[in-house]
XYZ file of C-alpha atoms in Angstrom:
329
model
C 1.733 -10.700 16.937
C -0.683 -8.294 19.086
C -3.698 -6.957 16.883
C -3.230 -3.271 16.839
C -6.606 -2.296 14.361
C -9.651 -4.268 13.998
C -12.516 -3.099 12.097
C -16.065 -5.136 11.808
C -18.641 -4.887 9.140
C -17.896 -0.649 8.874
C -20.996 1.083 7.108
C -20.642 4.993 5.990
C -23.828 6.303 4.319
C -23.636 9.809 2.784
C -27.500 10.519 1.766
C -28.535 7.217 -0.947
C -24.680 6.748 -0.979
C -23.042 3.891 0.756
C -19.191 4.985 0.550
C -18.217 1.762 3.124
C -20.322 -1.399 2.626
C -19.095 -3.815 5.248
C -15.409 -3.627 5.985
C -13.911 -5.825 8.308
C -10.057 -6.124 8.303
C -7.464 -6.399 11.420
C -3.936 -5.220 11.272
C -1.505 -6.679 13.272
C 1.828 -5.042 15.214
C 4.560 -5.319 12.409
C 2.665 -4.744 9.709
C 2.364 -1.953 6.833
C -1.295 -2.383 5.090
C -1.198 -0.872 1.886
C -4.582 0.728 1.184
C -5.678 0.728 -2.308
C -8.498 1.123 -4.569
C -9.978 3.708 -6.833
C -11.185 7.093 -6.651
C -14.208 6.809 -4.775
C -13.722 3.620 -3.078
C -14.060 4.311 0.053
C -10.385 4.888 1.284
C -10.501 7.790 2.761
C -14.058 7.403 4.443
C -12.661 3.935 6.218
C -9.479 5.558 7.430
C -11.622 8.703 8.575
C -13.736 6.110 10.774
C -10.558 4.210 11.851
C -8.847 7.392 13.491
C -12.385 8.002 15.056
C -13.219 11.504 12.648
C -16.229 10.265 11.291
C -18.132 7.681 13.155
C -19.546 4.281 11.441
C -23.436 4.101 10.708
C -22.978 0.328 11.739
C -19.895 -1.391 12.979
C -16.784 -1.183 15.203
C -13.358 0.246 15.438
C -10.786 -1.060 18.290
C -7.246 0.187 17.992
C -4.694 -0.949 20.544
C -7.449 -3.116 22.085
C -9.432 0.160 23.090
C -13.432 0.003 21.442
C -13.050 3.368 19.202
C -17.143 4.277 20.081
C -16.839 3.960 23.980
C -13.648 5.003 24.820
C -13.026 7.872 21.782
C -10.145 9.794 23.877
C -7.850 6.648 24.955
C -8.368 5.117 21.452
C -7.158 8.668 19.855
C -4.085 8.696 21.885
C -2.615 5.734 20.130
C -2.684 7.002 16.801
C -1.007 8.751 14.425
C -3.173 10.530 11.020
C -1.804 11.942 8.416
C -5.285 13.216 6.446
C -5.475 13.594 2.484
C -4.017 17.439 1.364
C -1.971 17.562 5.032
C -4.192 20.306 6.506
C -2.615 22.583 9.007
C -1.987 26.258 10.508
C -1.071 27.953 7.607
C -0.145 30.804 9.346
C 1.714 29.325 11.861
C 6.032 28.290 10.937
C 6.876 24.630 10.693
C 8.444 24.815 14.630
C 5.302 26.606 16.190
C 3.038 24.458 14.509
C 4.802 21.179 15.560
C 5.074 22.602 19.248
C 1.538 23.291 19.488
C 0.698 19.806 18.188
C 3.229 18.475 20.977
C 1.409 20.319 23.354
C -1.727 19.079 22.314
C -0.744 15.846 22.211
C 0.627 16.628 26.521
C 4.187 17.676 26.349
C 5.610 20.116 27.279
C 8.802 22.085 28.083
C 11.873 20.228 27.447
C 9.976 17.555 26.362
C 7.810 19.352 23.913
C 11.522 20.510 22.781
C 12.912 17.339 22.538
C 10.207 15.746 20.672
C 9.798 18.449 18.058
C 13.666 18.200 17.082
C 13.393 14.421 16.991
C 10.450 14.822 14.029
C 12.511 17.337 12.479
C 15.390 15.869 11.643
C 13.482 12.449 11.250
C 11.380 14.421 7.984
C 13.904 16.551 6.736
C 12.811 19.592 7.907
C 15.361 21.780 9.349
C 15.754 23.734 7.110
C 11.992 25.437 6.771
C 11.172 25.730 10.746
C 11.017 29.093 10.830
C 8.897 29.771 7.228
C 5.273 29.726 7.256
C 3.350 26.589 6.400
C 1.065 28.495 3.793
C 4.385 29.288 1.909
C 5.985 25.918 2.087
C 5.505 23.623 -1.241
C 2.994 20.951 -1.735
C 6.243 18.200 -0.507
C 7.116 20.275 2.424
C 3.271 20.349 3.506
C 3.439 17.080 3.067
C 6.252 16.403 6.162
C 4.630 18.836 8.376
C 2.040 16.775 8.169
C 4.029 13.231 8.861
C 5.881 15.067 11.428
C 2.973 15.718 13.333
C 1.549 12.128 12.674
C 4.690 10.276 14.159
C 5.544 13.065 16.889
C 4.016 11.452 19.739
C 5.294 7.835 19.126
C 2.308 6.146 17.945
C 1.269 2.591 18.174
C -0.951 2.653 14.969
C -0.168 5.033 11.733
C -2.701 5.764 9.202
C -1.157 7.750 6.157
C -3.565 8.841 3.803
C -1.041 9.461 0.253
C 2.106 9.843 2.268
C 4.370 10.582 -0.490
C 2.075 12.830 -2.426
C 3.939 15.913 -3.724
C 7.436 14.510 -2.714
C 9.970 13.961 -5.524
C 11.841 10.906 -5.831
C 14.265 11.225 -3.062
C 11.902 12.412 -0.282
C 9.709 9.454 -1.579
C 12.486 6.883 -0.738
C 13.004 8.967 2.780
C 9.264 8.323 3.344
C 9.639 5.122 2.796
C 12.566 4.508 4.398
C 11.437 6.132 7.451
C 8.363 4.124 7.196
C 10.557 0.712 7.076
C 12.046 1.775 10.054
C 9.081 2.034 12.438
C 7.044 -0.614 11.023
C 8.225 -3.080 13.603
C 6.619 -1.734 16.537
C 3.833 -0.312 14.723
C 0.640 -1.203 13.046
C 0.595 1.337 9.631
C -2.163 2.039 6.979
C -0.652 3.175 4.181
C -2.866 4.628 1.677
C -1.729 5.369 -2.207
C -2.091 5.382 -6.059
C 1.531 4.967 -5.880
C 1.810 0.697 -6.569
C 5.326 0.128 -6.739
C 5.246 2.044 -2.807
C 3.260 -0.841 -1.896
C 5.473 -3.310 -3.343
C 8.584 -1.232 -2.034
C 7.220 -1.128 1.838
C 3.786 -3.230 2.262
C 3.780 -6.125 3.950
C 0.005 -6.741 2.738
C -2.490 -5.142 0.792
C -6.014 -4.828 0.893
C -8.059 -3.678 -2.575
C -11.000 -2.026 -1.982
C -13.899 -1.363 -4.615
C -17.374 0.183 -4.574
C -17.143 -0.293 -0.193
C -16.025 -3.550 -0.200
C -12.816 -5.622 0.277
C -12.054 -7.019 -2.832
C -8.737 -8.488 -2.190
C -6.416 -9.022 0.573
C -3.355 -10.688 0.705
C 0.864 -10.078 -0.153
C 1.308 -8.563 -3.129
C 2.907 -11.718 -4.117
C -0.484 -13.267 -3.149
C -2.472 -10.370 -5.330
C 0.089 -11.590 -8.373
C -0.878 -14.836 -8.615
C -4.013 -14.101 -9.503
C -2.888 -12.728 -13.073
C -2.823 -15.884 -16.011
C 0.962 -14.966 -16.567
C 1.795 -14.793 -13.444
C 5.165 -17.371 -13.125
C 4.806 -17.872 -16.862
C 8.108 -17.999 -18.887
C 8.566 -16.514 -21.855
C 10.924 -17.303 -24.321
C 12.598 -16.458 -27.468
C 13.820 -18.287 -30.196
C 14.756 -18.194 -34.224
C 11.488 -17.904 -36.002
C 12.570 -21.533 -37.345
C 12.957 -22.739 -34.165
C 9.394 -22.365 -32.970
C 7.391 -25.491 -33.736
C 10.055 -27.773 -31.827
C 10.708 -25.287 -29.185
C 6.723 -25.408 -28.394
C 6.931 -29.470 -29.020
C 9.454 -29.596 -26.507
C 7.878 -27.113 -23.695
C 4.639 -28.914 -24.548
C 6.110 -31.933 -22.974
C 6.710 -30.618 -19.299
C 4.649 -32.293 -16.302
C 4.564 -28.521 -15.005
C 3.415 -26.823 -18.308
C -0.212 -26.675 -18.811
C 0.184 -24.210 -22.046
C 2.042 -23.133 -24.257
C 1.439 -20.149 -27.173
C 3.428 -18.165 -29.829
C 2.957 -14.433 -28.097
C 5.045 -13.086 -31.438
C 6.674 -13.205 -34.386
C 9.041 -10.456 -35.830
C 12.426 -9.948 -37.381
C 13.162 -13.411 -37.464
C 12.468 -13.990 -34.203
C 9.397 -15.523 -32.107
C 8.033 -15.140 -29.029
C 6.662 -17.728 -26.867
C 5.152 -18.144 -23.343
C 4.574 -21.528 -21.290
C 2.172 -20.922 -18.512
C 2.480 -23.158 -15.323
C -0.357 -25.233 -14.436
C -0.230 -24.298 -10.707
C 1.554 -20.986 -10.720
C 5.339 -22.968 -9.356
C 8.460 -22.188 -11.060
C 9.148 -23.697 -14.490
C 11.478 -21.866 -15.853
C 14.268 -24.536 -14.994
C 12.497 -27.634 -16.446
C 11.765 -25.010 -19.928
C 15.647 -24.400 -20.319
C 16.415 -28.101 -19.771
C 13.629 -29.306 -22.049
C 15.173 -26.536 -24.895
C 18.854 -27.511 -23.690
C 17.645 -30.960 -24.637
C 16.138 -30.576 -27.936
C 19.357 -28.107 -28.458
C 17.038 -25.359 -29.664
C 19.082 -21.923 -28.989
C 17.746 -19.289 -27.199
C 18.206 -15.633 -27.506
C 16.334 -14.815 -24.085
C 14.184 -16.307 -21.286
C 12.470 -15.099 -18.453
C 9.861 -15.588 -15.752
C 6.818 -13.230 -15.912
C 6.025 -11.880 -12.793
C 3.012 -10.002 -13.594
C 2.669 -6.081 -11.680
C 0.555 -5.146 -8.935
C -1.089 -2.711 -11.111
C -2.088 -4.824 -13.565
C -3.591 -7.038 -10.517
C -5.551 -3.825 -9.344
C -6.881 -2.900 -12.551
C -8.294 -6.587 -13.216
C -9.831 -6.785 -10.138
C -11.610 -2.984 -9.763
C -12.524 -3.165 -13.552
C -13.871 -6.050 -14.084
C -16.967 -7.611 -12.735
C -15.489 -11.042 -13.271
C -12.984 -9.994 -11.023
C -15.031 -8.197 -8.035
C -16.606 -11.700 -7.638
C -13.108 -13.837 -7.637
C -11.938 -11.019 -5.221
C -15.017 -10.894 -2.999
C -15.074 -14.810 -3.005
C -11.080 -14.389 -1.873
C -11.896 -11.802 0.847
C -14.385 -14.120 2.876
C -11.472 -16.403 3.446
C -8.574 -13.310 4.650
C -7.479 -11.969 7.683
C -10.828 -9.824 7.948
């Protein structure tokens, strides 16, 4: 895989403020980074010195090979930015505005033509090429702005809340779109939106206070969670004691709890001593003991629970800093 962003030990000082406190990460060709962390993290300030519009107090940016600081121009030319609220010429229509970024960007003619069409029907926008960007709504904004982000064919992406203002369908559109050129491209995708990471990252990289505090899958970021690959199972009330006696046995089990008890029925959870699957030795072990059960399931654990444990807690800053030395950074 060729490495298509590489950031090293990024520092952003606003005043007494560091927003970005040492952020080193590399994102190879083929991959979709989601971005996450919370308000004031230091997102938008990283991506900012990324695309080369704010310029690190210490540290590097390469992209496509090409050192961000020396060579500003060539570096530019590889990438595609879609900024937070999707500025643009308000007064301009959807077609004139995407012309004039296509002539920007050195085309012109019936390749200027031919490139704005391609966008258009890419984001869905033939309908609103000839309305006004100022009267377009908030999800319409929003594809201008992709539109002009992907027009030129990018190597690199960075998408700053891509889907923001979109309703469900254009979301899965985004995405979709997003799935489609991920191959050849490097993308950044940041959002509060965690089931988009799940649905299109290949990795993702928490961020709190203007640090890395976790980088990984999201299956990676889910193992970190107690429950993660626990089972949990219910049984008759009755059934409890011997159905814990019996998961209590299992070489893979390392423990086991009543979660519940209601309406005659209880809840239990065994937890896997090194996060593998147990779920088949559980239903033998009950099969065994002929204990009946009315439902059983593997707890996967969500990505969101994952990001609030690790940006809320300081317990979990430190497992996710300690994590973080050993990434792809």
């Amino acid at each position: 895989m060729t490495e298509l962003i590489k950031t090293h030990g990024l520092i952003k000082r606003f005043g007494d403020i560091t927003a970005v406190n040492g952020i080193s990460l590399s994102v190879q060709r083929g991959e979709v980074l989601g971005f996450l962390g919370p308000n004031g993290a230091g997102k938008s300030t990283t991506m900012k010195m990324i695309t080369g519009f704010l310029a690190p107090d210490e540290g590097a940016v390469a992209v496509s090979g090409i050192d961000m600081r020396a060579d500003p121009m060539h570096a530019k030319q590889s990438i595609g930015y879609l900024p937070e609220g999707a500025p643009a010429y308000g007064d301009m229509t959807a077609r004139s505005f995407l012309k004039f970024i296509a002539e920007v960007r050195g085309f012109d003619g019936a390749d200027r033509d031919r490139k704005v069409d391609a966008v258009r029907e890419r984001t869905g926008l033939a309908g609103v090429m000839n309305q006004r960007v100022e009267t377009l709504s908030k999800g319409y904004k929003r594809r201008v702005g992709l539109a002009q982000a992907i027009l030129h064919d990018p190597e690199v992406l960075i998408l700053d809340e891509p889907t923001d203002g979109l309703d469900p369908n254009q979301k899965y559109h985004v995405r979709s779109l997003i799935e489609e050129m991920a191959a050849q491209k490097a993308i950044v995708v940041s959002t509060h939106i965690l089931e988009e990471v799940e649905a299109v990252c290949t990795r993702a990289v928490i961020i709190d206070k203007g640090r890395i505090v976790a980088d990984g899958t999201a299956e990676d970021l889910q193992r970190r969670l107690p429950y993660h690959n626990a089972v949990s199972v219910t049984v008759a009330a009755d059934a409890s004691e011997p159905a814990l006696a019996a998961m209590k046995g299992i070489g893979g089990v390392r423990d086991v709890e009543e979660v519940s008890r209601a309406n005659g029925h209880a809840h239990l959870r065994a937890l896997s001593a090194g996060n593998g699957e147990i779920i088949g030795d559980v239903a033998a072990a009950l099969r065994e003991k002929s204990i009946s059960v009315d439902q059983i399931y593997v707890e996967r654990g969500r990505l969101d629970d994952v990001f609030r444990d690790i940006t809320t807690s300081d317990g979990g800053r430190a497992a996710g800093n300690h994590a973080a030395g050993g990434a792809r950074a």
